[in-house]
């Protein structure tokens, strides 16, 4: 079946339609539920709210300290993203430009970390944080700093792997030209390589941010009431006697806004960055 036949076009349109419906229906249910009152949500399910109300969007900020959770998530996600991208840029540039002893082993070790499920690292990280507190007085358990370090360990290997492939696609002639103009390695990296690799850097930045923004398991163990993030804070809408489903849906929409807006704004860079790095 070629791409020009009516049968292929029909199959493609039908597949895309089904996938769109599969994605759109849960989003619609979330939006419709957020516009219902609590008794309406808890009653018989209806596709259209019997009475549209925006009360849930107002109540979500009073039921739980959502603003505090939002700030915690933003600080942790941005910090982990900036640190992982900065370290990955220097590490990837070194791997892509210099043939040093252990280069292949380093690349294999970086890539192999993606083979293990994250839950395997929960207990070792927790014990390391406790040891750091007892030995050096560095408080990491229950702090935003500890959570930032945790997410850094998640996103950094992937960022290095992606940027190595992307930096290797940048012509080495640019390095030679910069060297002839008297530029050192750091200046060449900052002024020549980084601007040329902007799509790849944006791609790994978005990946690092999304990883930290929506993570639940480690955040539920390594945070306290004061440092709790949004992904964990949404559980607070469930009490011992009731679940405020309309507020859960409204809060979920609010939480999703930064990621959705960022993805739409950076979609062009994401497609270019992931494609170039992965193909290389």
Coordinates of C-alpha atoms in Angstrom, one line a residue:
X1 CA 0.0 0.0 0.0
X2 CA 1.6 3.2 -1.2
X3 CA 1.2 6.7 0.4
X4 CA -0.8 7.9 -2.7
X5 CA -3.6 5.4 -2.6
X6 CA -7.1 6.3 -1.3
X7 CA -7.0 3.3 1.0
X8 CA -3.8 4.5 2.7
X9 CA -5.2 8.0 3.2
X10 CA -8.4 6.6 4.6
X11 CA -6.4 4.4 7.0
X12 CA -4.3 7.3 8.1
X13 CA -7.2 9.6 8.7
X14 CA -9.1 7.0 10.6
X15 CA -6.1 6.2 12.8
X16 CA -5.4 9.9 13.5
X17 CA -9.1 10.4 14.3
X18 CA -9.2 7.5 16.8
X19 CA -6.0 8.7 18.4
X20 CA -7.4 12.3 18.7
X21 CA -10.6 11.0 20.3
X22 CA -8.6 8.8 22.7
X23 CA -6.7 11.9 23.8
X24 CA -9.5 14.5 23.7
X25 CA -12.2 12.6 25.6
X26 CA -10.3 12.4 29.0
X27 CA -9.4 16.1 28.6
X28 CA -13.0 17.0 28.0
X29 CA -14.2 15.0 31.0
X30 CA -11.5 16.8 33.1
X31 CA -12.7 20.2 31.9
X32 CA -16.4 19.4 32.3
X33 CA -15.9 18.0 35.8
X34 CA -14.0 21.1 36.9
X35 CA -17.0 23.2 35.8
X36 CA -19.5 21.2 37.9
X37 CA -20.4 21.5 41.6
X38 CA -19.3 18.7 43.9
X39 CA -22.7 17.0 44.2
X40 CA -23.0 17.1 40.4
X41 CA -19.7 15.4 40.0
X42 CA -20.5 12.8 42.6
X43 CA -23.9 12.0 41.1
X44 CA -24.7 10.3 37.9
X45 CA -22.2 11.0 35.2
X46 CA -23.2 13.5 32.5
X47 CA -21.2 14.7 29.6
X48 CA -22.5 18.3 29.9
X49 CA -22.7 20.1 33.3
X50 CA -26.2 20.8 34.4
X51 CA -25.0 24.1 35.8
X52 CA -21.7 25.6 34.8
X53 CA -19.8 27.0 37.8
X54 CA -16.2 28.2 38.2
X55 CA -16.3 27.8 42.0
X56 CA -13.8 24.9 41.9
X57 CA -11.1 27.1 40.3
X58 CA -11.5 29.5 43.3
X59 CA -11.7 26.9 46.0
X60 CA -8.6 25.0 44.9
X61 CA -6.4 27.7 46.4
X62 CA -8.1 27.6 49.8
X63 CA -8.7 23.9 50.2
X64 CA -4.9 23.2 50.1
X65 CA -1.9 25.5 49.9
X66 CA -1.8 25.1 46.1
X67 CA 0.2 28.3 45.6
X68 CA 3.0 27.0 47.9
X69 CA 3.0 23.7 46.0
X70 CA 3.2 25.6 42.7
X71 CA 6.2 27.6 43.9
X72 CA 8.0 24.4 45.2
X73 CA 7.4 22.6 41.9
X74 CA 8.6 25.7 39.9
X75 CA 11.8 26.1 41.9
X76 CA 12.7 22.5 41.8
X77 CA 11.9 22.0 38.1
X78 CA 13.7 25.1 37.0
X79 CA 16.8 24.4 39.2
X80 CA 17.0 20.8 38.0
X81 CA 16.7 21.9 34.4
X82 CA 19.3 24.6 34.6
X83 CA 21.8 22.4 36.4
X84 CA 21.3 19.4 34.2
X85 CA 21.6 21.4 31.0
X86 CA 24.7 23.3 32.1
X87 CA 26.5 20.1 33.2
X88 CA 25.3 18.3 30.1
X89 CA 26.6 21.0 27.7
X90 CA 30.2 20.8 29.1
X91 CA 30.2 17.0 29.4
X92 CA 28.7 16.5 25.9
X93 CA 31.2 18.9 24.3
X94 CA 34.1 17.1 25.9
X95 CA 32.8 13.7 24.7
X96 CA 32.0 14.9 21.2
X97 CA 35.3 16.7 20.6
X98 CA 38.1 14.9 22.5
X99 CA 39.2 11.3 22.4
X100 CA 40.2 10.8 26.1
X101 CA 40.7 7.4 27.9
X102 CA 37.5 5.9 29.0
X103 CA 35.4 7.9 26.5
X104 CA 33.5 4.8 25.3
X105 CA 33.0 3.5 28.8
X106 CA 31.6 6.8 29.9
X107 CA 29.1 6.9 27.0
X108 CA 28.0 3.4 27.8
X109 CA 27.6 4.1 31.5
X110 CA 25.5 7.2 30.8
X111 CA 23.2 5.3 28.4
X112 CA 22.9 2.3 30.7
X113 CA 21.4 4.3 33.5
X114 CA 18.2 4.6 31.4
X115 CA 17.7 0.9 31.5
X116 CA 16.8 0.7 35.2
X117 CA 13.5 1.7 36.7
X118 CA 13.6 4.8 38.9
X119 CA 12.2 3.0 41.9
X120 CA 15.5 1.1 42.3
X121 CA 17.3 4.3 43.2
X122 CA 14.8 5.5 45.8
X123 CA 16.2 3.7 48.8
X124 CA 19.9 4.2 47.9
X125 CA 19.3 8.0 47.4
X126 CA 17.4 8.2 50.6
X127 CA 20.2 6.5 52.5
X128 CA 22.8 8.8 50.8
X129 CA 20.9 11.8 51.8
X130 CA 20.6 10.6 55.4
X131 CA 24.4 9.8 55.4
X132 CA 25.1 13.3 54.1
X133 CA 23.0 14.9 56.9
X134 CA 24.7 12.8 59.6
X135 CA 28.2 13.2 58.3
X136 CA 28.4 16.7 56.8
X137 CA 25.3 18.3 58.2
X138 CA 23.8 18.7 54.8
X139 CA 20.0 18.6 55.1
X140 CA 18.7 17.0 51.9
X141 CA 15.7 14.8 53.0
X142 CA 12.6 16.9 53.0
X143 CA 14.2 19.9 51.2
X144 CA 13.9 21.3 47.7
X145 CA 17.6 21.0 47.4
X146 CA 17.5 17.3 47.8
X147 CA 14.6 16.9 45.4
X148 CA 16.6 19.0 42.8
X149 CA 19.6 16.8 43.2
X150 CA 17.3 13.7 42.7
X151 CA 15.8 15.0 39.5
X152 CA 19.3 16.0 38.3
X153 CA 20.3 12.4 38.4
X154 CA 17.3 11.5 36.3
X155 CA 17.6 14.1 33.5
X156 CA 21.4 14.5 33.3
X157 CA 22.2 11.1 31.6
X158 CA 19.6 11.6 28.9
X159 CA 20.7 15.2 28.4
X160 CA 24.3 14.1 27.9
X161 CA 23.3 11.3 25.5
X162 CA 21.2 13.6 23.4
X163 CA 23.6 16.5 23.3
X164 CA 26.6 14.3 22.4
X165 CA 24.7 13.2 19.3
X166 CA 23.7 16.8 18.5
X167 CA 27.2 18.3 19.1
X168 CA 28.7 15.7 16.8
X169 CA 26.4 16.9 14.0
X170 CA 27.8 20.4 14.3
X171 CA 30.7 20.7 11.8
X172 CA 34.2 20.6 13.3
X173 CA 35.2 23.3 10.8
X174 CA 33.5 25.8 13.1
X175 CA 35.8 24.7 15.9
X176 CA 38.9 25.1 13.7
X177 CA 37.7 28.5 12.4
X178 CA 37.2 29.7 16.0
X179 CA 40.6 28.3 17.0
X180 CA 42.3 30.2 14.2
X181 CA 40.6 33.4 15.5
X182 CA 42.2 32.8 18.9
X183 CA 39.2 31.4 20.7
X184 CA 39.8 28.8 23.4
X185 CA 37.6 25.8 24.0
X186 CA 35.2 27.5 26.4
X187 CA 34.7 30.5 24.2
X188 CA 34.2 28.2 21.2
X189 CA 31.6 26.3 23.1
X190 CA 29.7 29.4 24.3
X191 CA 29.9 31.5 21.2
X192 CA 29.9 28.9 18.4
X193 CA 28.6 25.5 19.4
X194 CA 25.8 26.4 21.8
X195 CA 24.1 28.8 19.3
X196 CA 24.4 26.1 16.6
X197 CA 22.9 23.5 19.0
X198 CA 20.0 25.6 20.3
X199 CA 17.3 23.1 19.2
X200 CA 19.0 20.2 21.0
X201 CA 19.5 22.3 24.1
X202 CA 15.9 23.4 24.1
X203 CA 14.7 19.8 23.7
X204 CA 16.7 18.4 26.6
X205 CA 15.6 21.5 28.7
X206 CA 11.9 20.7 28.1
X207 CA 12.5 17.0 28.9
X208 CA 14.3 17.8 32.2
X209 CA 11.6 20.3 33.2
X210 CA 8.7 17.9 32.4
X211 CA 10.5 15.1 34.3
X212 CA 10.8 17.2 37.4
X213 CA 7.4 18.8 37.1
X214 CA 5.3 15.7 37.0
X215 CA 7.3 13.2 39.2
X216 CA 5.3 11.7 42.1
X217 CA 7.2 8.8 43.7
X218 CA 10.4 10.5 44.9
X219 CA 8.5 13.7 45.7
X220 CA 6.2 11.8 48.0
X221 CA 9.1 10.4 50.0
X222 CA 11.6 13.2 49.9
X223 CA 9.4 16.1 50.8
X224 CA 7.5 17.5 53.7
X225 CA 4.3 19.5 54.0
X226 CA 6.3 22.7 53.4
X227 CA 8.3 21.4 50.4
X228 CA 5.6 19.3 48.8
X229 CA 5.2 19.7 45.0
X230 CA 2.1 19.9 42.9
X231 CA 2.2 16.3 41.7
X232 CA 2.0 15.2 45.3
X233 CA -0.1 18.1 46.6
X234 CA -3.1 17.1 44.4
X235 CA -3.6 14.1 46.8
X236 CA -4.5 16.6 49.5
X237 CA -7.9 17.1 47.9
X238 CA -8.9 13.7 49.2
X239 CA -9.9 13.7 52.8
X240 CA -10.8 10.8 55.1
X241 CA -14.5 11.3 54.3
X242 CA -14.7 12.8 50.9
X243 CA -12.8 13.5 47.6
X244 CA -13.3 16.9 46.0
X245 CA -13.3 15.6 42.5
X246 CA -14.3 19.0 40.9
X247 CA -11.3 20.6 42.6
X248 CA -9.0 17.8 41.6
X249 CA -10.0 18.3 38.0
X250 CA -9.6 22.1 38.2
X251 CA -6.2 21.8 40.0
X252 CA -5.1 19.3 37.4
X253 CA -5.9 21.8 34.6
X254 CA -4.0 24.5 36.4
X255 CA -1.0 22.3 36.9
X256 CA -1.0 21.3 33.2
X257 CA -1.0 24.9 31.9
X258 CA 2.8 25.6 32.2
X259 CA 3.8 22.3 30.5
X260 CA 1.3 22.7 27.7
X261 CA 2.1 26.3 27.0
X262 CA 5.8 25.6 27.0
X263 CA 5.4 22.6 24.7
X264 CA 3.3 24.7 22.2
X265 CA 5.8 27.5 22.2
X266 CA 8.9 25.3 21.8
X267 CA 7.4 22.6 19.6
X268 CA 9.5 23.6 16.6
X269 CA 12.7 23.3 18.6
X270 CA 11.6 20.0 20.2
X271 CA 11.0 18.3 16.9
X272 CA 14.3 19.5 15.4
X273 CA 16.3 18.8 18.5
X274 CA 15.0 15.3 19.2
X275 CA 15.2 14.2 15.6
X276 CA 18.8 15.5 15.0
X277 CA 20.1 14.1 18.3
X278 CA 18.4 10.7 18.0
X279 CA 19.3 10.2 14.3
X280 CA 23.0 11.1 14.9

